[in-house]
Amino acid sequence: MADLQVAELSKDLQAAIAGLEKNEGLQSAGVVIRVGDGVAWVHGLADAGYSEVLQIDTKNGVVEAFALNLMEDEIGAVILGDDSKVAAGDTVRLKGEILTVPVGEELLGRVVNPLGQPLDGGPAINTKATNPVEREAVGVMGRKHVHEPMMTGIMAIDAMFPIGRGQRELIIGDRQTGKTAVAIDTMINQARNKSDVINIYVAVGQKLSKVAALVERLKQEGVMEQTIVVATGPSDPASMLYLAPYAGTAMGEYFRDKGGHALMVYDDLTKHAVAYRQMSLLLRRPPGREAFPGDVFYLHSRLLERSAKLSDDLGAGSLTALPIIETQAGDISAYIPTNVISITDGQIFMETDLFNQGIRPAISAGLSVSRVGGDAQTKAVKSVSGHLKLGLSQFRELASFAQFGSDLDEATKKQIDRGQRLTELLKQPQYQPMSIWEQCASIYAVDAGAFDGVPVNKIKNAQMALLTKLWTDHKKDMQELNKGGDKVEKDSAVAKLIEKTAKAAAKGFEG
């Protein structure tokens, strides 16, 4: 530090700096000059690296921090945990490693904080391995194209906006429109299908009562055994909120790198960006557009780039990301939403108007997209859902015009009637993901016109009757269809079977 600046410090601090310089030198040791709001400013530590762990010797024991601002004269370090224990004059030393988190099977079924410490009242977690919190993403040559389906069990998504293993699909919409519900149903579907996918749910600044209710539900559904929950609450320091998604990703990478498959849910990255803004302002980084620091895009890009489908040479594992972003009044053109949209491989847009109309999940057919598309679909679902997205988008367009007048030609009336039945069919209660055969049979029945005589308000009843009859009378055929390997073609045996059963099921609800 410049002589003038040293002269401005208190005599006690000057003495501490002089003593440290004489005994240890200021390369690998330093002194806390000032501390507040979770940030410690340290003089010395000339050898410190970005994101390196620092150990602060306090009266109450060692407190850890990590270096984020590396300046000419001082270091801005973010304290992990309680900053009230740290005081000016405390000695700081380099730990000689970057921040790591425990990873491994031992974390399954547990609720932990971003440092891997248990929050569920269970025993201490002793893992054999650790992974760095920040890590460079796998390069292009180490990746393979996304081609394996990640079935969500939500018919509207699997049919129109399929997600593949290794993909990054954004879930975006206003608050209370069912964004988290989509992610949770996807996690439940992995357990229902006895999938080998490990779920990692990262709660960034969520109410801990909400997280506790979620964990209880996952236990009821039998999902918790293959799930890790990384939880941070609104009262946690900004440093913990900042670390949570990176720590969760490091835990997921452990399974991916072993050739396994993991699903990351970041709930939500809007709060993550706000926590980073808070840390940046405390570190005196200049804000740019909309008061966010200039590197906020890099914050999320280096996180989401770590999700990938690995090449066969690297074990063919995958890490799939479902980041969640909250919008204000449906504004997807705001700063943080546009950032994350440009990083991900598609988005599922939850529309407030649809939600309020009772169409749930409230997925907008027009604004949602999957950039992986049919590559991530099973042949069975792909064969029945080809015209679904276009048909639904056209119906919603036609329906808005139809309310202004009643003189519609027969073709338009038919399209609107079919669209109403499809919309009703795609409604799905929470915690009830559907298997492949259920989705194929339902969509094919409506598309083939088997439910055309059923009133719209009885479509769900007709669908339930169809699925029950198919499973009761043709269980082996449905089990074969559930493998998803064969197309449901118009004149195939399975298509005729579905159509015949659907017409029989519809008779009880017609008129």
XYZ file of C-alpha atoms in Angstrom:
511
model
C 0.000 0.000 0.000
C 1.204 3.512 -0.739
C 2.951 5.322 2.182
C 0.275 8.016 2.238
C -2.480 5.407 2.630
C -0.568 3.563 5.382
C -0.139 6.874 7.197
C -3.930 7.308 7.202
C -4.448 4.005 9.075
C -4.609 3.824 12.880
C -1.404 3.262 14.832
C -2.552 -0.252 15.820
C -3.040 -1.233 12.177
C 0.285 0.291 11.172
C 1.984 -1.716 13.935
C 0.235 -4.932 12.828
C 1.330 -4.394 9.207
C 4.914 -3.567 10.246
C 5.106 -6.667 12.481
C 3.766 -8.940 9.758
C 6.136 -7.485 7.157
C 9.092 -8.039 9.474
C 8.182 -11.595 10.549
C 6.460 -13.181 7.533
C 6.478 -10.694 4.652
C 3.323 -9.554 2.871
C 3.429 -12.118 0.045
C 1.463 -14.917 1.717
C 0.069 -13.045 4.727
C -1.916 -9.844 5.240
C -3.912 -7.728 7.673
C -7.619 -6.853 7.678
C -7.832 -3.054 7.248
C -11.609 -2.728 7.456
C -14.614 -5.016 7.439
C -18.351 -4.627 6.921
C -21.388 -6.051 5.113
C -19.681 -9.396 4.571
C -16.578 -7.934 2.874
C -13.072 -7.737 4.382
C -10.465 -5.434 2.855
C -7.006 -6.912 3.270
C -3.571 -5.285 2.955
C -0.801 -7.642 1.806
C -1.290 -11.110 0.270
C 0.531 -10.182 -2.929
C 0.511 -13.863 -3.990
C -3.287 -14.309 -3.720
C -5.186 -15.601 -6.759
C -8.771 -15.012 -7.884
C -11.282 -17.112 -5.892
C -8.514 -18.374 -3.575
C -9.502 -19.203 -0.007
C -8.166 -16.893 2.709
C -8.022 -17.827 6.400
C -8.626 -14.972 8.843
C -7.272 -15.541 12.377
C -9.829 -13.961 14.725
C -10.343 -14.023 18.481
C -13.107 -16.588 17.902
C -11.067 -18.926 15.721
C -10.421 -19.111 11.971
C -12.975 -17.574 9.569
C -12.690 -18.318 5.853
C -13.170 -15.882 2.961
C -12.413 -15.932 -0.747
C -10.650 -13.291 -2.827
C -12.790 -11.554 -5.475
C -11.141 -8.141 -5.912
C -7.409 -8.222 -6.618
C -6.199 -4.628 -6.582
C -2.744 -3.094 -6.544
C -2.772 -2.159 -2.865
C -5.462 -4.303 -1.302
C -7.721 -7.309 -1.733
C -11.498 -7.384 -1.434
C -12.433 -10.720 0.154
C -15.966 -12.024 0.608
C -16.436 -13.615 4.035
C -18.050 -17.056 4.195
C -20.447 -16.921 7.112
C -20.653 -14.450 10.001
C -18.643 -11.239 9.451
C -19.197 -10.057 13.055
C -16.320 -12.290 14.211
C -13.829 -10.482 11.945
C -12.192 -7.217 13.069
C -9.624 -4.786 11.672
C -6.120 -5.891 12.586
C -6.807 -9.639 12.215
C -4.106 -11.582 10.393
C -4.994 -13.199 7.049
C -3.175 -16.096 5.440
C -3.486 -17.942 2.124
C -4.909 -21.438 2.399
C -3.174 -22.406 -0.840
C -6.299 -23.692 -2.609
C -9.348 -22.392 -4.407
C -12.816 -22.881 -2.947
C -14.002 -26.513 -3.062
C -17.159 -28.370 -1.990
C -17.645 -31.984 -0.902
C -19.146 -34.186 -3.644
C -20.293 -37.780 -3.891
C -23.075 -40.293 -3.233
C -22.932 -39.430 0.489
C -24.842 -36.196 -0.277
C -27.873 -37.992 -1.787
C -31.044 -37.512 0.228
C -29.575 -34.582 2.161
C -30.239 -30.843 2.457
C -26.966 -28.904 2.572
C -25.689 -25.327 2.373
C -23.359 -24.226 -0.469
C -20.323 -25.404 1.550
C -21.741 -28.929 1.821
C -22.654 -28.620 5.512
C -25.943 -30.343 6.525
C -29.052 -28.254 7.191
C -31.477 -31.140 7.758
C -30.433 -32.013 11.305
C -28.847 -35.252 10.095
C -25.353 -36.548 10.819
C -22.209 -34.847 9.508
C -21.396 -35.633 5.882
C -17.999 -37.167 5.202
C -17.310 -37.443 1.473
C -14.279 -39.006 -0.150
C -14.035 -36.397 -2.926
C -14.226 -32.638 -3.434
C -14.701 -30.520 -6.561
C -13.762 -26.874 -7.146
C -16.737 -24.513 -6.955
C -15.576 -22.695 -10.109
C -14.318 -24.807 -12.967
C -13.737 -24.358 -16.667
C -16.499 -25.811 -18.854
C -15.792 -28.823 -21.096
C -14.660 -27.735 -24.569
C -16.473 -28.423 -27.839
C -14.348 -31.490 -28.652
C -15.274 -33.044 -25.303
C -19.002 -32.801 -26.036
C -21.532 -34.795 -28.003
C -24.772 -33.570 -29.569
C -27.837 -33.749 -27.316
C -29.866 -36.797 -28.374
C -31.154 -38.635 -25.281
C -34.587 -37.547 -23.994
C -34.923 -36.050 -20.519
C -38.618 -36.841 -20.037
C -40.368 -34.294 -17.831
C -43.680 -36.160 -17.617
C -45.411 -32.903 -18.598
C -47.233 -33.601 -21.857
C -47.088 -29.993 -23.119
C -43.279 -29.957 -22.760
C -42.398 -33.483 -23.910
C -44.619 -33.118 -26.990
C -43.854 -29.524 -28.045
C -40.598 -28.383 -26.366
C -38.631 -31.562 -25.640
C -35.630 -31.431 -23.322
C -32.585 -33.631 -23.874
C -29.877 -34.780 -21.502
C -27.152 -32.147 -21.544
C -29.504 -29.335 -22.635
C -30.084 -26.001 -20.843
C -33.773 -25.104 -20.938
C -34.852 -21.881 -19.254
C -38.137 -21.746 -17.306
C -39.281 -18.125 -17.330
C -42.367 -16.195 -16.215
C -43.860 -13.930 -13.566
C -43.987 -14.969 -9.912
C -46.620 -17.553 -8.942
C -47.151 -18.923 -12.466
C -45.944 -22.485 -11.809
C -42.235 -22.274 -12.769
C -40.962 -24.305 -9.811
C -43.836 -26.790 -10.273
C -42.530 -27.673 -13.764
C -39.035 -28.346 -12.374
C -40.340 -30.390 -9.421
C -42.566 -32.532 -11.677
C -39.521 -33.224 -13.857
C -37.612 -34.397 -10.764
C -40.539 -36.593 -9.658
C -40.776 -38.101 -13.155
C -37.169 -39.342 -12.913
C -38.117 -41.423 -9.867
C -41.452 -42.597 -11.343
C -39.643 -43.875 -14.461
C -36.883 -45.435 -12.345
C -34.441 -43.230 -14.264
C -30.715 -43.102 -13.429
C -30.793 -39.278 -13.286
C -29.632 -37.590 -10.056
C -31.625 -34.436 -9.180
C -29.909 -31.393 -7.674
C -32.256 -28.614 -6.584
C -30.551 -25.302 -5.767
C -32.698 -22.869 -3.758
C -31.243 -19.366 -4.074
C -32.656 -17.114 -1.343
C -35.918 -19.091 -1.109
C -38.026 -19.100 2.064
C -36.766 -22.012 4.135
C -40.369 -22.986 4.955
C -40.950 -23.410 1.192
C -37.778 -25.522 0.872
C -38.850 -27.686 3.868
C -42.299 -28.271 2.298
C -40.634 -29.176 -0.997
C -38.275 -31.682 0.687
C -41.253 -33.262 2.493
C -43.089 -33.644 -0.827
C -40.028 -35.187 -2.505
C -39.839 -37.706 0.357
C -43.526 -38.587 -0.114
C -42.936 -39.152 -3.830
C -39.842 -41.292 -3.166
C -37.583 -38.867 -5.032
C -35.375 -37.675 -2.175
C -33.155 -40.778 -2.319
C -31.785 -39.607 -5.690
C -31.836 -35.874 -4.890
C -29.482 -33.313 -3.323
C -30.985 -30.025 -2.106
C -28.620 -27.045 -1.827
C -30.526 -24.451 0.198
C -29.978 -20.768 1.005
C -32.521 -18.499 2.680
C -33.250 -14.757 2.335
C -31.333 -14.033 5.570
C -28.144 -15.773 4.393
C -25.175 -13.580 3.386
C -24.942 -12.608 -0.306
C -21.772 -14.727 -0.566
C -23.775 -17.915 0.134
C -26.460 -16.983 -2.423
C -23.691 -16.283 -4.950
C -21.977 -19.637 -4.314
C -25.101 -21.847 -4.226
C -25.553 -22.490 -8.013
C -21.798 -23.061 -8.523
C -21.622 -25.445 -5.557
C -24.660 -27.395 -6.816
C -23.097 -27.636 -10.284
C -19.845 -28.985 -8.796
C -21.898 -31.706 -7.066
C -23.653 -32.520 -10.361
C -20.361 -32.658 -12.274
C -19.187 -35.466 -9.999
C -21.979 -37.743 -11.321
C -21.589 -36.502 -14.925
C -17.842 -37.153 -14.957
C -18.407 -40.726 -13.731
C -20.564 -41.385 -16.815
C -23.844 -40.781 -14.952
C -26.590 -38.223 -15.511
C -27.622 -35.276 -13.351
C -30.393 -32.667 -13.555
C -29.727 -29.173 -12.164
C -32.597 -26.913 -11.098
C -31.543 -23.328 -10.259
C -34.411 -21.646 -8.393
C -33.882 -18.886 -9.254
C -31.122 -17.029 -11.104
C -32.854 -13.644 -10.727
C -32.093 -13.744 -6.987
C -28.589 -14.980 -7.844
C -27.959 -11.905 -10.032
C -29.280 -9.602 -7.275
C -26.929 -11.229 -4.715
C -24.014 -10.754 -7.105
C -24.977 -7.109 -7.608
C -24.974 -6.622 -3.828
C -21.521 -8.184 -3.522
C -20.189 -6.167 -6.467
C -21.412 -2.867 -5.068
C -19.849 -3.659 -1.682
C -16.597 -4.455 -3.520
C -16.923 -1.043 -5.225
C -17.237 -2.422 -8.731
C -18.878 0.130 -11.040
C -22.465 -0.693 -12.019
C -23.422 -0.531 -15.692
C -26.772 -0.935 -17.415
C -29.743 -1.153 -15.010
C -27.321 -0.923 -12.048
C -25.923 -4.438 -12.598
C -22.135 -4.894 -12.846
C -20.773 -5.248 -16.361
C -19.788 -8.900 -15.893
C -23.226 -10.149 -14.815
C -23.606 -11.942 -18.184
C -20.380 -13.839 -17.471
C -21.785 -14.750 -14.034
C -24.477 -16.929 -15.626
C -22.700 -17.962 -18.832
C -19.788 -19.600 -17.000
C -22.317 -21.380 -14.768
C -24.610 -22.717 -17.511
C -21.772 -23.608 -19.931
C -20.825 -26.360 -17.474
C -23.993 -28.276 -18.397
C -23.202 -30.592 -21.299
C -23.554 -34.014 -22.857
C -20.030 -35.465 -22.746
C -18.417 -37.361 -25.618
C -18.044 -41.154 -25.495
C -14.318 -40.742 -24.788
C -15.169 -38.839 -21.585
C -17.755 -41.369 -20.428
C -20.911 -40.053 -22.184
C -22.301 -38.572 -18.946
C -24.594 -35.538 -18.958
C -25.495 -32.513 -16.863
C -28.862 -30.950 -17.752
C -29.810 -27.465 -16.518
C -33.254 -26.020 -15.804
C -32.535 -22.427 -14.736
C -35.531 -20.417 -13.518
C -35.902 -16.658 -14.133
C -38.635 -14.443 -12.694
C -39.963 -11.659 -14.926
C -41.817 -8.469 -14.019
C -45.210 -8.173 -15.779
C -44.128 -10.675 -18.454
C -41.204 -8.512 -19.635
C -38.794 -11.008 -21.186
C -36.833 -8.154 -22.793
C -35.417 -6.977 -19.426
C -31.671 -7.176 -18.786
C -31.270 -10.442 -16.826
C -33.968 -12.422 -18.772
C -32.413 -11.552 -22.161
C -28.971 -12.522 -20.834
C -30.097 -15.987 -19.767
C -32.283 -16.515 -22.879
C -29.193 -15.935 -25.044
C -27.149 -18.443 -23.005
C -29.671 -21.299 -22.918
C -30.906 -23.737 -25.587
C -34.524 -22.655 -25.419
C -37.118 -21.428 -22.950
C -40.453 -22.478 -21.499
C -42.471 -19.292 -21.012
C -45.157 -19.412 -18.329
C -47.945 -17.017 -19.267
C -49.852 -15.235 -16.477
C -53.077 -14.902 -18.528
C -53.177 -18.646 -19.231
C -52.517 -19.390 -15.559
C -55.391 -17.128 -14.511
C -57.686 -18.854 -17.052
C -57.002 -22.171 -15.327
C -54.787 -23.536 -18.118
C -52.051 -25.202 -16.071
C -49.199 -25.713 -16.730
C -49.545 -22.234 -18.249
C -47.058 -22.801 -21.082
C -47.159 -20.301 -23.960
C -47.037 -22.198 -27.262
C -45.947 -19.054 -29.133
C -43.086 -17.784 -26.948
C -41.674 -21.135 -25.818
C -39.054 -22.964 -27.876
C -36.584 -25.839 -27.660
C -33.521 -25.403 -29.863
C -32.755 -29.127 -29.655
C -36.238 -30.123 -30.838
C -37.022 -33.588 -32.148
C -33.484 -34.858 -31.483
C -34.454 -35.059 -27.804
C -37.752 -36.879 -28.349
C -38.590 -40.561 -28.351
C -39.829 -41.797 -31.737
C -43.271 -42.523 -30.292
C -43.898 -39.025 -28.900
C -42.348 -37.373 -31.963
C -44.662 -39.259 -34.316
C -47.864 -38.030 -32.616
C -46.823 -34.467 -31.754
C -45.613 -33.133 -35.120
C -48.466 -30.655 -35.682
C -49.251 -29.968 -32.035
C -47.308 -26.739 -31.474
C -48.380 -25.127 -34.761
C -51.992 -26.203 -34.274
C -52.121 -24.811 -30.736
C -50.499 -21.498 -31.749
C -52.948 -21.108 -34.668
C -55.899 -21.974 -32.420
C -54.987 -19.288 -29.860
C -54.640 -16.782 -32.706
C -57.986 -17.808 -34.244
C -59.746 -17.869 -30.879
C -58.833 -14.224 -30.232
C -60.393 -13.238 -33.605
C -63.415 -15.533 -33.213
C -64.648 -13.664 -30.133
C -65.347 -10.590 -32.309
C -67.788 -12.316 -34.667
C -69.741 -15.514 -35.155
C -69.570 -15.890 -38.991
C -66.883 -18.556 -39.222
C -66.476 -21.068 -42.041
C -66.585 -24.782 -41.266
C -62.816 -25.322 -41.500
C -62.137 -22.527 -38.963
C -64.858 -23.821 -36.611
C -63.344 -27.309 -36.834
C -59.866 -25.937 -36.078
C -61.153 -24.000 -33.057
C -63.053 -27.047 -31.742
C -59.953 -29.251 -32.089
C -57.798 -26.532 -30.454
C -60.155 -26.291 -27.470
C -59.949 -30.038 -26.962
C -56.147 -30.025 -27.264
C -55.881 -27.164 -24.751
C -58.088 -29.079 -22.313
C -56.099 -32.275 -22.901
C -52.782 -30.554 -22.116
C -53.997 -29.408 -18.695
C -52.198 -31.459 -16.082
C -52.358 -31.379 -12.265
C -49.128 -30.890 -10.320
C -47.249 -33.972 -9.024
C -48.844 -36.178 -11.715
C -46.241 -36.637 -14.469
C -47.359 -38.829 -17.373
C -45.472 -41.737 -18.894
C -44.699 -42.049 -22.620
C -47.626 -44.359 -23.457
C -50.115 -42.083 -21.662
C -48.904 -39.047 -23.618
C -48.921 -40.855 -26.982
C -52.388 -42.362 -26.507
C -53.915 -39.049 -25.319
C -52.509 -36.916 -28.143
C -53.244 -39.508 -30.848
C -56.862 -39.901 -29.690
C -57.598 -36.149 -30.004
C -55.593 -35.818 -33.241
C -57.488 -38.728 -34.832
C -60.787 -37.005 -34.008
C -61.961 -39.719 -31.591
C -62.974 -37.076 -29.012
C -64.627 -34.633 -31.449
C -68.101 -35.438 -30.102
C -67.071 -35.041 -26.431
C -67.909 -31.676 -24.819
C -64.767 -29.698 -23.910
C -65.493 -29.845 -20.175
C -65.552 -33.677 -20.302
C -62.318 -34.198 -22.292
C -60.268 -35.005 -19.150
C -62.888 -37.596 -18.101
C -62.754 -39.201 -21.552
C -58.943 -39.184 -21.438
C -58.964 -40.912 -18.029
C -61.450 -43.536 -19.312
C -59.238 -44.174 -22.362
C -56.039 -44.619 -20.322
C -57.728 -46.871 -17.762
C -59.229 -49.084 -20.506
C -55.925 -49.308 -22.419
C -53.955 -50.289 -19.288
C -56.606 -52.782 -18.148
C -57.195 -54.510 -21.497
C -53.925 -53.998 -23.395
C -51.222 -53.732 -20.735
C -48.496 -55.515 -22.767
C -49.025 -53.274 -25.803
C -48.832 -50.162 -23.609
C -45.644 -51.391 -21.899
C -44.097 -51.855 -25.344
C -45.261 -48.362 -26.400
C -43.783 -46.952 -23.187
C -40.293 -47.888 -24.384
C -40.792 -45.117 -26.952
C -38.772 -46.785 -29.696
C -41.539 -47.288 -32.282
C -43.528 -44.661 -34.162
C -47.311 -44.499 -33.740
C -48.177 -44.466 -37.463
C -51.695 -44.069 -38.794
C -52.314 -47.628 -39.972
C -50.135 -49.395 -37.390
C -51.690 -51.902 -34.987
C -51.102 -49.700 -31.922
C -52.659 -46.643 -33.640
C -55.785 -48.626 -34.580
C -55.962 -49.979 -31.041
C -55.782 -46.481 -29.495
C -58.351 -45.046 -31.923
C -60.801 -47.908 -31.395
C -60.479 -47.733 -27.590
C -60.767 -43.913 -27.648
C -64.010 -44.019 -29.645
C -65.437 -46.578 -27.230
C -64.357 -44.445 -24.230
C -65.795 -41.264 -25.816
C -69.304 -42.752 -26.218
C -69.962 -42.480 -22.506
C -69.354 -38.693 -22.592
C -70.813 -37.578 -25.918
C -73.828 -35.265 -26.158
